[in-house]
Coordinates of C-alpha atoms in Angstrom, one line a residue:
Chain A
X1 CA -42.5 146.7 -7.3
X2 CA -45.5 148.3 -5.6
X3 CA -49.0 148.2 -7.0
X4 CA -51.8 150.6 -6.3
X5 CA -55.5 150.3 -6.6
X6 CA -57.1 153.1 -4.4
X7 CA -58.1 156.7 -5.0
X8 CA -55.6 159.0 -3.3
X9 CA -57.5 161.8 -1.6
X10 CA -54.5 164.1 -1.5
X11 CA -53.9 164.5 -5.3
X12 CA -56.0 164.3 -8.4
X13 CA -54.1 161.3 -9.7
X14 CA -56.4 158.4 -10.1
X15 CA -54.3 155.4 -9.2
X16 CA -56.7 153.0 -11.0
X17 CA -55.7 154.7 -14.2
X18 CA -52.1 153.9 -13.8
X19 CA -50.9 150.8 -15.7
X20 CA -48.3 148.9 -13.7
X21 CA -47.1 147.4 -16.9
X22 CA -46.5 150.7 -18.7
X23 CA -46.1 152.8 -15.6
X24 CA -44.1 155.8 -16.8
X25 CA -46.2 156.5 -19.8
X26 CA -49.5 156.1 -17.9
X27 CA -48.2 158.3 -15.1
X28 CA -47.3 161.1 -17.6
X29 CA -50.7 160.8 -19.2
X30 CA -52.5 160.7 -15.9
X31 CA -50.3 163.5 -14.6
X32 CA -51.1 165.6 -17.6
X33 CA -54.8 164.9 -17.4
X34 CA -54.9 165.8 -13.7
X35 CA -53.0 169.0 -14.3
X36 CA -50.0 167.8 -12.3
X37 CA -47.7 168.0 -15.2
X38 CA -47.4 171.1 -17.3
X39 CA -47.1 170.7 -21.1
X40 CA -43.7 172.3 -20.9
X41 CA -42.5 169.6 -18.5
X42 CA -43.9 166.9 -20.7
X43 CA -42.1 168.3 -23.7
X44 CA -38.9 168.5 -21.6
X45 CA -39.3 164.9 -20.6
X46 CA -39.8 164.0 -24.3
X47 CA -36.6 165.9 -25.3
X48 CA -34.6 164.1 -22.6
X49 CA -36.0 160.8 -23.6
X50 CA -35.1 161.5 -27.2
X51 CA -31.6 162.5 -26.1
X52 CA -31.2 159.3 -24.2
X53 CA -32.5 157.3 -27.1
X54 CA -30.0 159.0 -29.4
X55 CA -27.2 158.1 -27.1
X56 CA -28.3 154.5 -26.9
X57 CA -28.7 154.3 -30.7
X58 CA -25.1 155.5 -31.2
X59 CA -24.0 153.0 -28.5
X60 CA -26.0 150.3 -30.3
X61 CA -24.2 151.1 -33.5
X62 CA -20.8 151.4 -31.7
X63 CA -20.7 155.0 -32.9
X64 CA -20.4 153.9 -36.6
X65 CA -23.9 154.9 -37.7
X66 CA -26.5 157.5 -36.8
X67 CA -29.5 155.6 -38.1
X68 CA -31.4 152.5 -37.3
X69 CA -34.5 150.5 -38.3
X70 CA -37.6 152.0 -36.7
X71 CA -38.5 148.7 -35.0
X72 CA -35.0 148.5 -33.5
X73 CA -35.3 152.1 -32.3
X74 CA -38.7 151.4 -30.8
X75 CA -37.3 148.3 -29.0
X76 CA -34.6 150.5 -27.5
X77 CA -37.1 153.1 -26.5
X78 CA -39.3 150.5 -24.9
X79 CA -36.2 149.2 -23.1
X80 CA -35.6 152.7 -21.7
X81 CA -39.1 152.9 -20.5
X82 CA -38.9 149.4 -19.0
X83 CA -36.0 150.5 -16.8
X84 CA -37.7 153.8 -16.0
X85 CA -40.8 151.8 -14.9
X86 CA -38.7 149.7 -12.6
X87 CA -37.4 152.8 -10.9
X88 CA -40.8 154.6 -10.7
X89 CA -42.5 151.6 -9.3
X90 CA -39.9 151.2 -6.6
X91 CA -40.7 154.6 -5.2
X92 CA -43.3 155.3 -2.5
X93 CA -46.2 156.0 -4.7
X94 CA -47.0 158.0 -7.8
X95 CA -46.6 161.3 -6.0
X96 CA -42.9 160.7 -5.5
X97 CA -42.6 159.4 -9.0
X98 CA -44.2 162.5 -10.4
X99 CA -41.9 164.7 -8.3
X100 CA -38.9 163.0 -9.8
X101 CA -40.4 163.5 -13.3
X102 CA -41.1 167.1 -12.7
X103 CA -37.5 167.7 -11.7
X104 CA -36.6 166.6 -15.2
X105 CA -34.3 163.8 -14.1
X106 CA -35.0 161.3 -16.8
X107 CA -31.4 160.2 -16.9
X108 CA -31.3 159.6 -13.2
X109 CA -34.6 157.6 -13.3
X110 CA -33.3 155.6 -16.1
X111 CA -29.9 154.8 -14.5
X112 CA -31.6 153.8 -11.2
X113 CA -34.0 151.6 -13.2
X114 CA -31.2 149.9 -15.1
X115 CA -29.6 149.0 -11.7
X116 CA -32.9 147.5 -10.5
X117 CA -33.3 145.5 -13.7
X118 CA -29.7 144.2 -13.3
X119 CA -30.4 143.3 -9.7
X120 CA -33.5 141.5 -10.7
X121 CA -31.5 139.5 -13.2
X122 CA -29.1 138.4 -10.5
X123 CA -31.8 137.5 -8.2
X124 CA -33.6 135.5 -10.9
X125 CA -30.4 133.6 -11.6
X126 CA -30.0 132.7 -8.0
X127 CA -33.6 131.6 -7.8
X128 CA -33.1 129.4 -10.9
X129 CA -30.0 127.7 -9.3
X130 CA -32.0 127.0 -6.2
X131 CA -34.8 125.5 -8.1
X132 CA -32.4 123.3 -10.2
X133 CA -31.0 122.0 -6.9
X134 CA -34.5 121.0 -5.7
X135 CA -36.4 120.3 -8.8
X136 CA -39.1 117.7 -8.8
X137 CA -38.3 114.3 -10.2
X138 CA -41.5 114.1 -12.2
X139 CA -41.8 112.8 -15.8
X140 CA -43.4 116.0 -17.1
X141 CA -41.8 117.0 -20.4
X142 CA -42.9 120.7 -20.2
X143 CA -41.5 121.0 -16.6
X144 CA -38.0 120.0 -17.7
X145 CA -37.9 121.7 -21.0
X146 CA -39.0 125.0 -19.4
X147 CA -36.2 124.7 -16.8
X148 CA -33.7 124.0 -19.6
X149 CA -34.8 127.0 -21.5
X150 CA -34.7 129.2 -18.5
X151 CA -31.0 128.2 -17.9
X152 CA -30.0 129.9 -21.2
X153 CA -32.1 133.0 -21.0
X154 CA -29.9 135.0 -18.5
X155 CA -26.8 135.0 -20.7
X156 CA -28.8 136.3 -23.7
X157 CA -30.8 138.9 -21.8
X158 CA -30.1 142.4 -23.2
X159 CA -31.1 144.7 -20.4
X160 CA -29.9 147.9 -22.2
X161 CA -31.2 147.5 -25.7
X162 CA -34.1 145.0 -25.3
X163 CA -35.0 144.9 -21.6
X164 CA -38.7 144.2 -22.3
X165 CA -38.0 141.0 -24.2
X166 CA -36.4 137.8 -23.0
X167 CA -35.8 134.8 -25.2
X168 CA -37.2 131.8 -23.3
X169 CA -39.7 129.0 -24.0
X170 CA -41.9 128.7 -21.0
X171 CA -44.4 125.8 -21.6
X172 CA -44.9 124.6 -18.0
X173 CA -47.9 126.4 -16.6
X174 CA -48.0 127.8 -13.1
X175 CA -51.2 127.7 -11.1
X176 CA -51.2 131.6 -11.1
X177 CA -49.0 133.3 -13.6
X178 CA -48.9 137.1 -14.4
X179 CA -48.6 137.0 -18.1
X180 CA -48.9 140.8 -18.4
X181 CA -45.4 141.2 -17.0
X182 CA -42.5 141.2 -19.4
X183 CA -38.8 140.8 -19.4
X184 CA -36.8 139.8 -16.4
X185 CA -39.4 140.9 -13.9
X186 CA -41.7 138.3 -15.5
X187 CA -39.0 135.7 -15.2
X188 CA -38.5 136.5 -11.5
X189 CA -42.1 136.2 -10.6
X190 CA -42.3 132.9 -12.6
X191 CA -39.4 131.5 -10.7
X192 CA -40.6 132.7 -7.3
X193 CA -43.9 130.9 -7.9
X194 CA -42.3 127.8 -9.4
X195 CA -40.1 127.6 -6.3
X196 CA -43.1 127.9 -4.0
X197 CA -44.9 125.2 -6.0
X198 CA -41.9 122.9 -6.1
X199 CA -41.3 123.3 -2.3
X200 CA -44.9 122.5 -1.6
X201 CA -44.8 119.3 -3.7
X202 CA -41.6 118.3 -2.0
X203 CA -43.5 117.9 1.3
X204 CA -44.9 114.7 -0.2
X205 CA -43.4 111.3 -1.1
X206 CA -42.3 111.7 -4.7
X207 CA -43.5 108.1 -5.5
X208 CA -46.9 109.2 -4.3
X209 CA -46.8 112.3 -6.5
X210 CA -45.8 110.3 -9.5
X211 CA -48.6 107.8 -8.9
X212 CA -51.1 110.6 -8.5
X213 CA -50.0 112.1 -11.9
X214 CA -50.4 108.7 -13.5
X215 CA -53.9 108.3 -12.1
X216 CA -54.7 111.8 -13.2
X217 CA -53.7 110.9 -16.7
X218 CA -55.9 107.8 -16.5
X219 CA -59.0 109.7 -15.2
X220 CA -58.7 112.4 -17.9
X221 CA -57.5 110.1 -20.6
X222 CA -54.4 112.1 -21.4
X223 CA -50.8 111.4 -21.8
X224 CA -49.9 113.3 -18.6
X225 CA -46.1 113.3 -19.4
X226 CA -46.7 115.3 -22.6
X227 CA -49.6 117.4 -21.3
X228 CA -49.3 121.0 -20.0
X229 CA -50.5 120.2 -16.5
X230 CA -49.6 121.9 -13.3
X231 CA -48.3 119.4 -10.8
X232 CA -48.9 121.7 -7.9
X233 CA -52.6 122.1 -8.6
X234 CA -53.1 118.3 -8.8
X235 CA -51.2 117.7 -5.6
X236 CA -52.8 120.6 -3.8
X237 CA -56.3 119.4 -4.7
X238 CA -55.8 115.9 -3.3
X239 CA -54.0 117.4 -0.2
X240 CA -57.0 119.6 0.6
X241 CA -59.4 116.7 0.3
X242 CA -57.2 114.5 2.5
X243 CA -57.6 117.2 5.2
X244 CA -61.4 117.3 4.7
X245 CA -61.5 113.5 5.1
X246 CA -60.2 114.1 8.6
X247 CA -56.7 112.7 8.0
X248 CA -54.1 113.6 10.7
X249 CA -51.4 114.0 8.1
X250 CA -51.7 115.8 4.8
X251 CA -51.4 113.2 2.0
X252 CA -51.9 113.0 -1.8
X253 CA -53.1 109.4 -1.9
X254 CA -56.6 109.0 -0.6
X255 CA -58.3 105.7 0.1
X256 CA -61.7 104.8 -1.0
X257 CA -63.0 105.2 2.6
X258 CA -61.5 108.7 2.7
X259 CA -63.2 109.4 -0.6
X260 CA -66.6 108.2 0.7
X261 CA -66.1 110.3 3.9
X262 CA -65.4 113.4 1.9
X263 CA -68.3 112.8 -0.4
X264 CA -70.5 112.3 2.6
X265 CA -69.3 115.6 4.1
X266 CA -69.8 117.5 0.9
X267 CA -73.2 116.2 -0.1
X268 CA -76.1 118.5 0.7
X269 CA -73.8 121.5 1.2
X270 CA -74.7 124.8 -0.6
X271 CA -71.9 126.7 -2.5
X272 CA -71.2 129.0 0.5
X273 CA -70.8 126.1 2.8
X274 CA -68.6 124.3 0.3
X275 CA -66.4 127.4 0.0
X276 CA -66.2 127.7 3.8
X277 CA -65.1 124.0 4.0
X278 CA -62.4 124.4 1.4
X279 CA -61.1 127.6 2.9
X280 CA -60.9 125.9 6.4
X281 CA -59.3 122.8 4.9
X282 CA -56.6 125.0 3.3
X283 CA -56.0 126.8 6.5
X284 CA -55.7 123.5 8.4
X285 CA -53.5 122.1 5.7
X286 CA -51.1 125.0 5.9
X287 CA -51.0 124.7 9.7
X288 CA -50.3 121.0 9.5
X289 CA -47.6 121.5 7.0
X290 CA -46.0 124.5 8.9
X291 CA -46.6 126.9 6.0
X292 CA -46.4 130.4 7.5
X293 CA -44.7 132.5 4.9
X294 CA -47.2 135.2 3.8
X295 CA -46.4 134.8 0.1
X296 CA -47.2 131.1 0.3
X297 CA -50.4 131.5 2.2
X298 CA -51.6 134.2 -0.2
X299 CA -50.8 132.0 -3.2
X300 CA -52.4 128.9 -1.9
X301 CA -55.5 130.7 -0.6
X302 CA -56.1 132.0 -4.1
X303 CA -57.0 128.4 -5.1
X304 CA -60.5 128.3 -3.6
X305 CA -62.2 130.2 -6.4
X306 CA -60.6 127.9 -8.9
X307 CA -61.5 124.7 -7.1
X308 CA -65.0 125.6 -6.0
X309 CA -66.8 125.6 -9.4
X310 CA -65.2 122.3 -10.4
X311 CA -66.2 120.8 -7.1
X312 CA -69.8 122.0 -7.3
X313 CA -70.1 120.8 -10.9
X314 CA -68.6 117.4 -9.9
X315 CA -71.0 117.0 -7.0
X316 CA -74.0 117.9 -9.2
X317 CA -72.9 115.4 -11.8
X318 CA -72.0 112.8 -9.3
X319 CA -68.4 112.6 -10.6
X320 CA -66.4 113.7 -7.6
X321 CA -63.8 111.1 -8.6
X322 CA -62.9 113.5 -11.4
X323 CA -61.8 116.0 -8.8
X324 CA -60.4 113.7 -6.1
X325 CA -58.0 111.5 -8.0
X326 CA -57.9 108.0 -6.6
X327 CA -55.8 104.9 -7.3
X328 CA -57.3 102.6 -9.7
X329 CA -57.1 99.7 -7.2
X330 CA -58.9 101.7 -4.5
X331 CA -61.5 103.0 -6.9
X332 CA -62.7 99.6 -8.0
X333 CA -65.4 98.3 -5.7
X334 CA -65.4 94.5 -5.2
X335 CA -68.4 93.0 -6.8
X336 CA -70.7 91.2 -4.5
X337 CA -70.3 87.5 -4.6
X338 CA -73.4 85.7 -3.7
X339 CA -73.6 82.0 -2.9
X340 CA -76.7 79.9 -3.2
X341 CA -76.2 78.5 0.3
X342 CA -74.6 79.9 3.6
X343 CA -77.4 81.9 5.3
X344 CA -76.9 84.0 8.4
X345 CA -78.7 83.4 11.7
X346 CA -81.7 85.4 12.8
X347 CA -79.9 87.5 15.4
X348 CA -77.2 88.5 12.9
X349 CA -79.8 89.3 10.3
X350 CA -81.8 91.6 12.7
X351 CA -78.5 93.2 13.7
X352 CA -77.7 93.8 10.1
X353 CA -81.2 95.4 9.4
X354 CA -80.8 97.7 12.4
X355 CA -77.4 98.8 11.2
X356 CA -78.8 99.5 7.7
X357 CA -81.7 101.4 9.1
X358 CA -79.5 103.6 11.3
X359 CA -77.4 104.6 8.3
X360 CA -78.5 107.5 6.2
X361 CA -75.8 107.5 3.5
X362 CA -76.6 105.6 0.4
X363 CA -73.1 104.6 -0.4
X364 CA -72.5 103.5 3.1
X365 CA -75.6 101.4 3.2
X366 CA -74.5 99.6 0.0
X367 CA -71.1 99.1 1.6
X368 CA -72.7 97.5 4.7
X369 CA -74.8 95.1 2.6
X370 CA -71.8 94.2 0.5
X371 CA -69.7 93.4 3.5
X372 CA -72.4 91.4 5.4
X373 CA -74.4 89.3 2.9
X374 CA -73.0 86.4 1.0
X375 CA -76.0 84.3 0.0
X376 CA -78.7 85.2 -2.4
X377 CA -81.3 84.2 0.2
X378 CA -79.9 86.7 2.7
X379 CA -79.6 89.3 0.1
X380 CA -83.2 89.0 -1.1
X381 CA -84.3 89.1 2.6
X382 CA -82.5 92.3 3.1
X383 CA -84.0 93.8 -0.1
X384 CA -87.5 92.8 1.2
X385 CA -86.9 94.1 4.7
X386 CA -88.0 97.7 3.9
X387 CA -84.8 99.1 5.2
X388 CA -84.0 100.9 2.0
X389 CA -85.7 103.6 -0.1
X390 CA -85.6 104.7 -3.7
X391 CA -82.1 105.4 -4.9
X392 CA -80.6 103.3 -2.1
X393 CA -81.7 100.1 -4.0
X394 CA -80.0 101.4 -7.1
X395 CA -76.8 102.0 -5.2
X396 CA -76.8 98.3 -4.1
X397 CA -77.7 97.0 -7.6
X398 CA -74.9 99.0 -9.2
X399 CA -72.3 97.0 -7.3
X400 CA -73.6 93.6 -8.4
X401 CA -71.9 91.7 -11.1
X402 CA -73.7 90.2 -14.1
X403 CA -74.0 86.8 -12.4
X404 CA -75.7 88.3 -9.3
X405 CA -78.1 90.3 -11.4
X406 CA -79.0 87.2 -13.3
X407 CA -79.9 85.5 -9.9
X408 CA -82.2 88.4 -9.1
X409 CA -83.7 88.3 -12.6
X410 CA -84.6 84.6 -12.2
X411 CA -86.6 85.7 -9.1
X412 CA -88.3 88.7 -10.6
X413 CA -89.1 87.2 -14.0
X414 CA -89.8 83.7 -12.8
X415 CA -93.1 83.6 -14.7
X416 CA -91.7 84.9 -17.9
X417 CA -88.8 82.5 -17.8
X418 CA -91.1 79.5 -17.1
X419 CA -93.3 80.5 -20.0
X420 CA -90.6 80.8 -22.5
X421 CA -87.2 79.7 -21.2
X422 CA -85.4 79.7 -24.5
X423 CA -86.9 82.9 -25.8
X424 CA -86.6 85.0 -22.6
X425 CA -84.5 88.1 -22.9
X426 CA -84.0 91.2 -20.8
X427 CA -83.6 93.2 -24.0
X428 CA -87.4 93.1 -24.5
X429 CA -89.4 95.7 -22.7
X430 CA -88.9 94.7 -19.1
X431 CA -91.0 97.3 -17.4
X432 CA -93.7 95.4 -15.5
X433 CA -95.7 95.8 -12.4
X434 CA -94.1 94.3 -9.4
X435 CA -95.5 93.7 -5.9
X436 CA -92.3 94.2 -4.1
X437 CA -90.6 97.6 -3.9
X438 CA -87.2 96.1 -4.5
X439 CA -88.4 94.4 -7.6
X440 CA -89.8 97.6 -9.0
X441 CA -86.5 99.3 -8.3
X442 CA -84.6 96.3 -9.9
X443 CA -86.7 96.5 -13.1
X444 CA -86.1 100.3 -13.2
X445 CA -82.3 99.7 -12.7
X446 CA -82.3 97.2 -15.6
X447 CA -83.9 99.7 -17.9
X448 CA -80.9 101.9 -17.5
X449 CA -78.4 99.3 -18.4
X450 CA -76.8 99.1 -21.9
X451 CA -77.9 96.4 -24.3
X452 CA -74.4 94.9 -24.1
X453 CA -74.7 94.5 -20.3
X454 CA -78.3 93.1 -20.6
X455 CA -77.0 90.5 -23.1
X456 CA -74.3 89.5 -20.6
X457 CA -76.9 89.0 -17.8
X458 CA -79.1 87.1 -20.3
X459 CA -76.2 84.7 -20.9
X460 CA -76.0 83.9 -17.2
X461 CA -79.7 83.4 -17.0
X462 CA -79.7 81.0 -19.9
X463 CA -76.6 79.2 -18.6
X464 CA -78.3 78.6 -15.2
X465 CA -81.5 77.5 -16.9
X466 CA -79.6 74.9 -18.9
X467 CA -77.9 73.7 -15.7
X468 CA -81.1 73.3 -13.8
Chain B
X1 CA -52.7 151.4 -23.7
X2 CA -52.2 151.1 -27.4
X3 CA -49.3 152.6 -29.2
X4 CA -47.6 154.3 -26.2
X5 CA -45.0 155.7 -28.6
X6 CA -47.6 158.2 -29.9
X7 CA -46.7 160.3 -27.0
X8 CA -43.2 160.6 -28.4
X9 CA -43.3 161.4 -32.1
X10 CA -40.4 160.3 -34.1
X11 CA -39.3 163.1 -36.2
X12 CA -37.3 162.3 -39.3
X13 CA -36.1 165.9 -39.1
X14 CA -37.9 169.0 -40.0
X15 CA -36.2 171.1 -42.5
X16 CA -34.9 174.0 -40.3
X17 CA -32.8 176.9 -41.5
X18 CA -30.1 175.6 -39.3
X19 CA -30.1 172.3 -41.2
X20 CA -30.1 173.9 -44.6
X21 CA -27.2 176.2 -43.6
X22 CA -25.3 173.1 -42.5
X23 CA -25.8 171.5 -45.9
X24 CA -24.9 174.7 -47.7
X25 CA -21.6 174.8 -45.7
X26 CA -20.5 171.7 -47.8
X27 CA -20.2 174.1 -50.7
X28 CA -17.0 175.4 -49.1
X29 CA -15.3 172.1 -50.0
X30 CA -17.3 171.0 -53.1
X31 CA -16.7 174.3 -54.9
X32 CA -13.1 173.2 -55.4
X33 CA -14.6 170.6 -57.7
X34 CA -17.0 173.2 -59.3
X35 CA -19.9 171.7 -57.5
X36 CA -22.3 173.9 -55.6
X37 CA -25.7 173.4 -54.0
X38 CA -28.3 176.2 -54.0
X39 CA -30.8 176.7 -51.1
X40 CA -33.4 174.9 -53.2
X41 CA -31.0 172.0 -53.9
X42 CA -30.4 171.7 -50.1
X43 CA -34.1 171.7 -49.4
X44 CA -34.6 169.1 -52.1
X45 CA -31.8 166.9 -50.6
X46 CA -33.4 167.1 -47.2
X47 CA -36.8 166.1 -48.6
X48 CA -35.2 163.2 -50.3
X49 CA -33.4 162.2 -47.1
X50 CA -36.7 162.4 -45.1
X51 CA -38.6 160.5 -47.7
X52 CA -35.8 157.8 -47.9
X53 CA -35.7 157.4 -44.1
X54 CA -39.5 157.1 -43.9
X55 CA -39.9 154.7 -46.9
X56 CA -37.2 152.4 -45.6
X57 CA -38.6 152.4 -42.1
X58 CA -35.7 154.0 -40.3
X59 CA -34.9 156.5 -37.6
X60 CA -32.1 159.0 -38.3
X61 CA -30.5 161.1 -35.6
X62 CA -29.0 163.8 -37.8
X63 CA -27.8 164.8 -41.2
X64 CA -24.3 163.5 -40.9
X65 CA -24.7 160.8 -43.6
X66 CA -26.0 163.4 -46.1
X67 CA -22.9 165.6 -45.4
X68 CA -20.6 162.6 -45.7
X69 CA -22.1 161.5 -49.0
X70 CA -21.6 165.0 -50.4
X71 CA -18.0 165.1 -49.1
X72 CA -17.2 161.6 -50.5
X73 CA -18.8 162.0 -53.9
X74 CA -18.0 165.6 -54.8
X75 CA -14.5 164.4 -55.7
X76 CA -15.8 161.9 -58.2
X77 CA -14.9 162.7 -61.8
X78 CA -18.3 161.5 -62.9
X79 CA -20.3 164.2 -61.2
X80 CA -21.0 167.5 -62.9
X81 CA -22.8 170.6 -61.7
X82 CA -25.8 170.1 -64.0
X83 CA -26.8 166.9 -62.3
X84 CA -25.1 167.4 -58.9
X85 CA -28.2 167.8 -56.7
X86 CA -30.1 165.0 -58.5
X87 CA -27.2 162.6 -58.2
X88 CA -26.7 163.4 -54.5
X89 CA -30.5 162.7 -54.0
X90 CA -30.2 159.3 -55.6
X91 CA -27.1 158.4 -53.7
X92 CA -28.9 159.3 -50.4
X93 CA -31.7 157.0 -51.5
X94 CA -29.2 154.2 -52.3
X95 CA -27.4 154.7 -49.0
X96 CA -30.5 154.2 -46.8
X97 CA -31.7 151.3 -49.0
X98 CA -28.3 149.6 -48.4
X99 CA -28.4 150.2 -44.7
X100 CA -31.4 147.9 -44.5
X101 CA -30.1 145.4 -47.0
X102 CA -26.9 145.0 -45.0
X103 CA -28.9 144.7 -41.8
X104 CA -27.2 147.7 -40.2
X105 CA -24.0 145.7 -39.9
X106 CA -21.9 148.1 -41.9
X107 CA -21.0 151.5 -40.5
X108 CA -22.0 154.7 -42.4
X109 CA -18.4 155.6 -43.4
X110 CA -17.6 152.1 -44.6
X111 CA -20.8 151.9 -46.6
X112 CA -20.2 155.3 -48.3
X113 CA -16.7 154.2 -49.1
X114 CA -18.0 151.0 -50.8
X115 CA -20.5 153.1 -52.8
X116 CA -17.8 155.5 -53.9
X117 CA -15.5 152.6 -54.9
X118 CA -18.2 151.0 -57.1
X119 CA -19.5 154.3 -58.5
X120 CA -16.0 155.5 -59.6
X121 CA -14.8 152.2 -60.9
X122 CA -17.1 149.4 -62.1
X123 CA -20.1 151.7 -62.6
X124 CA -18.1 154.5 -64.2
X125 CA -20.6 157.0 -62.9
X126 CA -23.8 155.1 -63.7
X127 CA -26.3 155.3 -60.9
X128 CA -28.4 152.6 -62.4
X129 CA -25.4 150.2 -62.4
X130 CA -24.5 151.2 -58.9
X131 CA -28.0 150.6 -57.6
X132 CA -29.3 147.8 -59.7
X133 CA -26.2 145.7 -60.1
X134 CA -23.3 146.4 -57.9
X135 CA -25.0 147.3 -54.6
X136 CA -27.6 144.5 -54.9
X137 CA -24.9 142.0 -55.7
X138 CA -22.9 143.3 -52.8
X139 CA -25.8 143.1 -50.4
X140 CA -26.6 139.5 -51.4
X141 CA -23.0 138.4 -51.0
X142 CA -22.8 140.2 -47.7
X143 CA -25.8 138.5 -46.2
X144 CA -24.7 135.1 -47.5
X145 CA -21.3 135.6 -45.8
X146 CA -23.0 136.6 -42.6
X147 CA -25.2 133.4 -42.6
X148 CA -22.2 131.3 -43.3
X149 CA -20.4 132.8 -40.4
X150 CA -23.3 132.3 -38.1
X151 CA -23.6 128.7 -39.1
X152 CA -19.9 128.2 -38.4
X153 CA -20.2 129.8 -35.0
X154 CA -23.2 127.6 -34.1
X155 CA -21.2 124.6 -35.2
X156 CA -18.3 125.6 -33.0
X157 CA -20.5 126.1 -30.0
X158 CA -21.9 122.5 -30.4

């Protein structure tokens, strides 16, 4: 079916007034308004339509009755118009459609339309069979129940008396679905898009896809098997970010390092730059996957306006891991393990400080310190080396375990602990003046912790006091 | 676009001279049974027919059912000239009521035949008995039989 959206300079027909979902009626109305259709012609069309309706009513009743319930008659009339719409939309524009109408060939339009509807049904059945042969092996209830329901809809589809309606339960959501369409043409577009989405997902290892869905459910705290989620959208999102991370192959499982790389690339970008990056990643992804069908490219490219607001919101709230779905194992950062002994030599320490200073990314700095320091002495030396600023301290403290935090507390609150070892607790107001920048940042970090966490750190403090 | 069907108005049938003449032609047969419709009677029957179609939410292509009812009932021994038009009016009303109650599963001729059968036998000419007892009972039984048949078919399919 063709769709039109521009003003035709040659006629007075305003194409934007034409409704592609009720085309014949809107064309008659617009044609009348524009003076292209005489009232006589419209009446003649009405007479022919009524005649066609009467014929179908008799056929519906197998010639045994001349009356019908109004809603049944309306359904048949809508069915007639549905077929006529199919014919009219297949023509080369509203001008050709109007010409046919003016000739008063309602029957011809209808017959041609019925043939098109029948052809669409055959095509849809073929599409369905193809999808069944290649369907995804994913444990999504809605996906399978929808395919089951679609299997039965072709047999029961009544293209003469009820073309506009088709009995099917479609629960599985597409990424982009045209819900205004009806009848078999709706089914065909649904199947075409489902096939595209399925084929895209089949480019990836199915075990990876299943794992991704499992992680998605974990992140959003939903039973993903029972939820009405679109597999293609979830797979596509991770695939796009795998490309942004610089990966040579498009993948759906991203490592923590890839995640950090993506986060680094996206931070500081304005919305326009973000959009540009996503669009480029989509183009690159399609090139890498060999996707060159125009329909596919158009469908996938429509994803950017959907993804961008989510991405921008996630970047602002520092929860990019709600958009890029990671494995649980990869997401968990190892806590730093600090030892009372084992200090590094001076050269190594200087080298470490230089490395930290040359790094501008907060997360990366934290990662470097995590990997390189193993003793509390070295760790405090790094904190005191003026190689970090503001939020960078917090990034480091956030990866410490409770035990490590307690070691730092014993340094920062040495006087308070000495004064009242049994009564000391971090739950009291711990804001105090500190000489060292890192201590000020540490105290600030503690004030943001929950009472439960503070109690846990307290326990380590008291445990170590008892041991000493 | 709300209510597209407004562009095509469903007429339940204006009362044209042609239509009235068609109804009056039934007198050629009914006069054998001393039953005749006047022009006013014919007009009244058409008004009843239009009202019945409208009130029962139906679309009717023509006046064949009215003519068939006249042809079928004018032979009844229970119909006399004094109440001929009134009786026909009520029978038309019962007919369209029953078309809905039997879910359009019975053809016009068959339904009229059933009505004649009850009217002439168990109802002995009583319209009240026809409408309020026999046809209601028939409709209930008919629907029940249909449901039972549907359940059997569904069971067979499984």
